[in-house]
Coordinates of C-alpha atoms in Angstrom, one line a residue:
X1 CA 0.0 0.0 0.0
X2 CA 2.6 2.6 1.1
X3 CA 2.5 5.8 -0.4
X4 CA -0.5 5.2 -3.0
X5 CA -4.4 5.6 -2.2
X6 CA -5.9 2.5 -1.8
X7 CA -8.3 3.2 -5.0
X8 CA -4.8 3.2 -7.4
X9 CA -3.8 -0.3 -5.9
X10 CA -5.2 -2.4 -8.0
X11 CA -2.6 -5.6 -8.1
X12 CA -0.9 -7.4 -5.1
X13 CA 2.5 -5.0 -3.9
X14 CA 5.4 -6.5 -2.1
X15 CA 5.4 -5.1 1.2
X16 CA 9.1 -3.8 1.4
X17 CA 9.1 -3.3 5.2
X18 CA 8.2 -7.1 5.6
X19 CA 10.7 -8.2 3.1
X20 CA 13.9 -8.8 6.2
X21 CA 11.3 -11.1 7.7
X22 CA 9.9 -14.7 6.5
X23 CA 6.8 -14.4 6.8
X24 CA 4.3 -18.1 7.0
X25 CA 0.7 -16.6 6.6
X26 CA -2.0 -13.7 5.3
X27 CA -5.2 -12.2 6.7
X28 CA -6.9 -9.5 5.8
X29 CA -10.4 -7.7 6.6
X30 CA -12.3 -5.4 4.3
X31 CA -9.4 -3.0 4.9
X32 CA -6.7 -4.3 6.7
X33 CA -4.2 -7.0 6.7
X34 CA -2.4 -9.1 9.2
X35 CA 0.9 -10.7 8.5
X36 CA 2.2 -13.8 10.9
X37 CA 6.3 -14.1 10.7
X38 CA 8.2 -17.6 11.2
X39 CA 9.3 -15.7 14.1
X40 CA 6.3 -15.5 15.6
X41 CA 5.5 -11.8 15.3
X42 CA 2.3 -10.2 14.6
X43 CA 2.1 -7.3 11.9
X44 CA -0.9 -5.1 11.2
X45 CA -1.6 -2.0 9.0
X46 CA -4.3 -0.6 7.2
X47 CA -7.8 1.0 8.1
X48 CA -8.1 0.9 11.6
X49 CA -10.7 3.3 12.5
X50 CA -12.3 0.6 15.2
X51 CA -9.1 -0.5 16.4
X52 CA -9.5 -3.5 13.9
X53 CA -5.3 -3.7 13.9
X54 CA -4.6 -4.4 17.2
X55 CA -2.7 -1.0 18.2
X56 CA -5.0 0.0 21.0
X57 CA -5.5 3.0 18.8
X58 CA -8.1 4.3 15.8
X59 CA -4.8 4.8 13.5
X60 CA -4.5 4.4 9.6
X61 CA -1.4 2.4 9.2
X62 CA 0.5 2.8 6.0
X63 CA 3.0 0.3 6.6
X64 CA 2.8 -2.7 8.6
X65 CA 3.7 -2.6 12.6
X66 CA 4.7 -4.8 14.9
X67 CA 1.4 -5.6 17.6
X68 CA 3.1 -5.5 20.7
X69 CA 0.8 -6.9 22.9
X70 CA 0.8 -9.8 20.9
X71 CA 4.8 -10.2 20.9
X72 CA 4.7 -9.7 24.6
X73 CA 1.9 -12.3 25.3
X74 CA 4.3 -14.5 23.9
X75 CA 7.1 -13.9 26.5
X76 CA 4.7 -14.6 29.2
X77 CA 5.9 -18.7 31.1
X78 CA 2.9 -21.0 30.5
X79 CA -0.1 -22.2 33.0

């Protein structure tokens, strides 16, 4: 998506800010996406006026960002 409106993207984009991680799977909502890395990290970015991508905020991500909550979740010892 980067710098274009999302009415001009009309074909798939390589996401350059994901391309120094491998990443395993793909989801997406009417207008945003979700990325899942072989390292286990969570990426969101797109329309997130409901707080659809996980930031704890109502932000429009451009380019895809890290959820933190999810990463630290992770850290946590298991039950």
């Amino acid at each position: 998506l980067s710098s274009l409106p999302l009415t001009q993207v009309r074909q798939p984009k390589r996401i350059t800010t994901l391309a120094h991680f491998a990443v395993l799977a793909l989801a997406s909502g009417d207008f945003h996406m979700l990325a899942l890395s072989k390292d286990r990290r969570v990426f969101s970015w797109g329309d997130g006026a409901e707080g659809q991508c996980g930031h704890g905020n109502a932000l429009h991500l451009r380019t895809p960002r890290p959820i933190e909550e999810a990463a630290s979740r992770d850290q946590r010892p298991p039950r």
